[in-house]
Amino acid sequence: MAQAEVRDLHWRAEDPFAGVNQRALAYGLGRSYGDSCLNDGGLLLSTRGLDRFVAFDPATGVLRCEAGVSLAEIIDLTLPQGWFPRVVPGTKHVTVGGAIANDIHGKNHHRAGTFGAHVRALELCRSDGSRRVCSREDSPELFAATVGGLGLTGVVTWAELQLRKVAGPYIAAETVEVPDLDHFFQVSAESDARFEYTVAWVDVLARGRHIGRGLFYRGNHAETPARPGEAGRGRLSVPFDLPSATLNRLTVSAFNFAYYRKNRRQRGEREQHLDGFFFPLDGVGRWNRIYGKRGLLQFQCAVPTAAAPEVIRELLGRIAAAGQGSFLAVLKTFGEVPSPGLLSFPRKGVTLALDFANRGPKTLELVRQLYAVARQGGGAFYPAKDAVMSPEDFAASYPRLAEFERHLDPACSSGFWRRVREGHPYQPSLPLGPPAAGGKGVTP
Amino acid sequence: MRRVLVLGATSAIAEATARVHAERGDALFLVARSPARLAAVADDLALRGAPKVEGFVADLNDLSHHRELLDAAEAALGGPPEVVLLAYGALGSPVVLDRDPYAAVEVLNTNLVSPVALLTLVAERLARAGRGTIVGISSVAGDRGRSGNAVYGASKAGLTAFLSGLRARLWRAGVHVLTVKPGFVDTPMTAHLAKGPLFAPPGAVAQGIVRAVDRKADEVYLPWFWRLVMFAVRHIPERIFKQLRF
Ligand SMILES: Cc1cc2nc3c(=O)[nH]c(=O)nc-3n(C[C@H](O)[C@H](O)[C@H](O)COP(=O)(O)OP(=O)(O)OC[C@H]3O[C@@H](n4cnc5c(N)ncnc54)[C@H](O)[C@@H]3O)c2cc1C
């Protein structure tokens, strides 16, 4: 497999495309699964050297920072001053540029919409040497193409974000047991009205009438201020790649059961540090090693509300029947706040996210089945968590694709883009899964 | 709060070190050549907690600016600096340096001549104040000249020797001199080199520098294992060393 060359960007005032004569792609912290942040045979423009804050107003919560700043760094700076990003994903080790390019969503999608909804402005550098500040008012088309634009419209050098006010680092969290899928929909509907953050963990191995069994997490920012000296929790780490043999039906089943039991005991209400509530995996260094050397395959779809109960039941049923469990199956309802990007993934309905240990053709076959089922139900797929979707799946997921393509930067491309637009097939040798956490200058 | 003067503030090691100082609440006076880069670094450091950040644009190879910038630093910081971080330098391309005498002189000017001139003035002021720390970023490359970077190695060997002389001269006056010898650091200066496990991130080097300042060390290798590596490298007999290709 041809590797990509890497060039580190360091200064936002400088042209990221200077002297570039091959297909290039911005690269943040590589937390996308699959090939949407890879560019084999081309050039990766690593943005981690663009890690400076530009301006922050603690009165209004407006932050301007360079695109390589991570959400973790933002939280370190602003949380002590009472501000928190409006939307965070399941890990804080993503860059602002990456969060924009995938227009990421969080547990509060039903209230806040996507990350892009809170981007006030961004600066975009294109390979023709131009740079433009885009917002909903200025260059709105380029703004809509760049939010959720998968890095294909150019390089974002800085962005201005609206943060939200919080009293302290705690979440008033509650865990509710959900015996089956019908209950999930019930609990979800009543929770979305009362809680800013909602998400469910599902036991993917439950069968028959137990399908959809799981735990529902919900929470609001607590009014409690920070207790001095208390930080997030310490780190556990998976020290080496577990041999794939350890990941069989039995261990997954045991893990899921243990997780279910452990968390069931924690049912009820409690105040929790937001690190544990939002970023549980960040507490386990190199968690992706649980999946062994071949890594993992992610799958995430969003299904329209009407079709959701049936489609989600069918998907979970097939996974349970195949016995190819996943440590993390996450179910969440997306709300109606419109996403600002032409290629934004979130849309009203229900989203299911899963990962599978990559066991080669068998896994691929199952995942392909899931795509077929979801697509029949009008489902859409998430490029950030994908290594499998076909050009047809992609086109069906993104009806505004033609409009988007008018804004492509001719010098930009990615493995994902060549796969879904030019029909280059999936490469099973892809190093799936995010790399280990690292500091400035880590290259893929 | 300490008063910190950073010479070459837009170098990756300097910027990372200045962040540690900013987070500790130290006041910073930054000197660099490019106004746009300097402004980007200064804004960031102010947001990270430095109570005062001032910038000064100068090409430090032009010795005529030196007095002026030290006066400006004292005025802005409200007294002579307590920590002076000398962090500028040029690597130069070995291919060019092997053929072009002017390029070689340029590297010597940046890495040795200008630092000696500037630190001479700094030393005088700190000695008068009777306190302060001078931190010089030299390099493991100064420990022994290699075929691949004779000029750079020579410039850093000269700087290392100068810093050690300065230390011996100034300690009686209450001024401390720290020589920092980084190995490979992942910075724009080394962007063209293939990265291996020996490369350290600037943030780690910065932590090491500030720790060494705090404990008043005379000389540190960063990361620490370079002390062992360079011990071995220094002891290879010249007869054998000259045959090694590195
Ligand atoms: C444990 C875990 C949990 C996650 N949970 C969620 C979740 O809850 N919700 C969700 O939506 N996602 C989630 N994700 C996915 C993750 O949020 C996205 O993949 C995110 O975009 C990764 O950001 P990054 O900085 O690592 O970018 P990369 O993965 O390096 O790049 C992502 C995309 O951004 C582009 N890009 C990066 N920087 C720039 C720039 N400066 N200018 C232009 N384009 C740029 C790249 O070209 C690429 O297309 C999760 C990932 C992990 C590992």
PDB file of C-alpha atoms in Angstrom, chain A residues 8 10-14 51-56 77 440-441, chain B residues 10 15 19 36-37 40-41 43-44 47-48 186-188 201:
ATOM      1  CA  ASP A   8       3.474  19.706   8.922  1.00  0.00           C
ATOM      2  CA  HIS A  10       2.972  25.593  11.428  1.00  0.00           C
ATOM      3  CA  TRP A  11       1.779  29.106  10.612  1.00  0.00           C
ATOM      4  CA  ARG A  12      -1.724  30.141   9.729  1.00  0.00           C
ATOM      5  CA  ALA A  13      -0.480  33.133   7.753  1.00  0.00           C
ATOM      6  CA  GLU A  14       1.365  30.870   5.332  1.00  0.00           C
ATOM      7  CA  ASP A  51      -2.425  24.857  17.705  1.00  0.00           C
ATOM      8  CA  ARG A  52      -2.658  28.454  18.868  1.00  0.00           C
ATOM      9  CA  PHE A  53      -5.485  30.359  20.442  1.00  0.00           C
ATOM     10  CA  VAL A  54      -6.229  33.628  18.712  1.00  0.00           C
ATOM     11  CA  ALA A  55      -8.811  35.329  20.901  1.00  0.00           C
ATOM     12  CA  PHE A  56     -11.235  34.463  23.670  1.00  0.00           C
ATOM     13  CA  LEU A  77      -8.437  26.714  28.615  1.00  0.00           C
ATOM     14  CA  LYS A 440       2.165  17.835  18.600  1.00  0.00           C
ATOM     15  CA  GLY A 441       3.847  16.566  15.498  1.00  0.00           C
TER      16      GLY A 441
ATOM     17  CA  THR B  10       8.846  31.644  17.164  1.00  0.00           C
ATOM     18  CA  GLU B  15       7.235  28.628  21.852  1.00  0.00           C
ATOM     19  CA  ARG B  19       3.736  28.152  27.027  1.00  0.00           C
ATOM     20  CA  ALA B  36       3.014  37.725  11.641  1.00  0.00           C
ATOM     21  CA  ARG B  37       4.481  34.718  13.437  1.00  0.00           C
ATOM     22  CA  ALA B  40       0.356  34.591  16.469  1.00  0.00           C
ATOM     23  CA  VAL B  41       2.604  33.327  19.258  1.00  0.00           C
ATOM     24  CA  ASP B  43      -1.754  36.244  21.284  1.00  0.00           C
ATOM     25  CA  ASP B  44      -1.706  32.556  22.145  1.00  0.00           C
ATOM     26  CA  LEU B  47      -4.642  33.600  26.345  1.00  0.00           C
ATOM     27  CA  ARG B  48      -2.743  30.796  28.036  1.00  0.00           C
ATOM     28  CA  ASP B 186      10.199  17.412  15.910  1.00  0.00           C
ATOM     29  CA  THR B 187      10.179  21.027  14.709  1.00  0.00           C
ATOM     30  CA  PRO B 188      10.046  22.931  11.421  1.00  0.00           C
ATOM     31  CA  PRO B 201       8.043  16.589  20.745  1.00  0.00           C
TER      32      PRO B 201
END
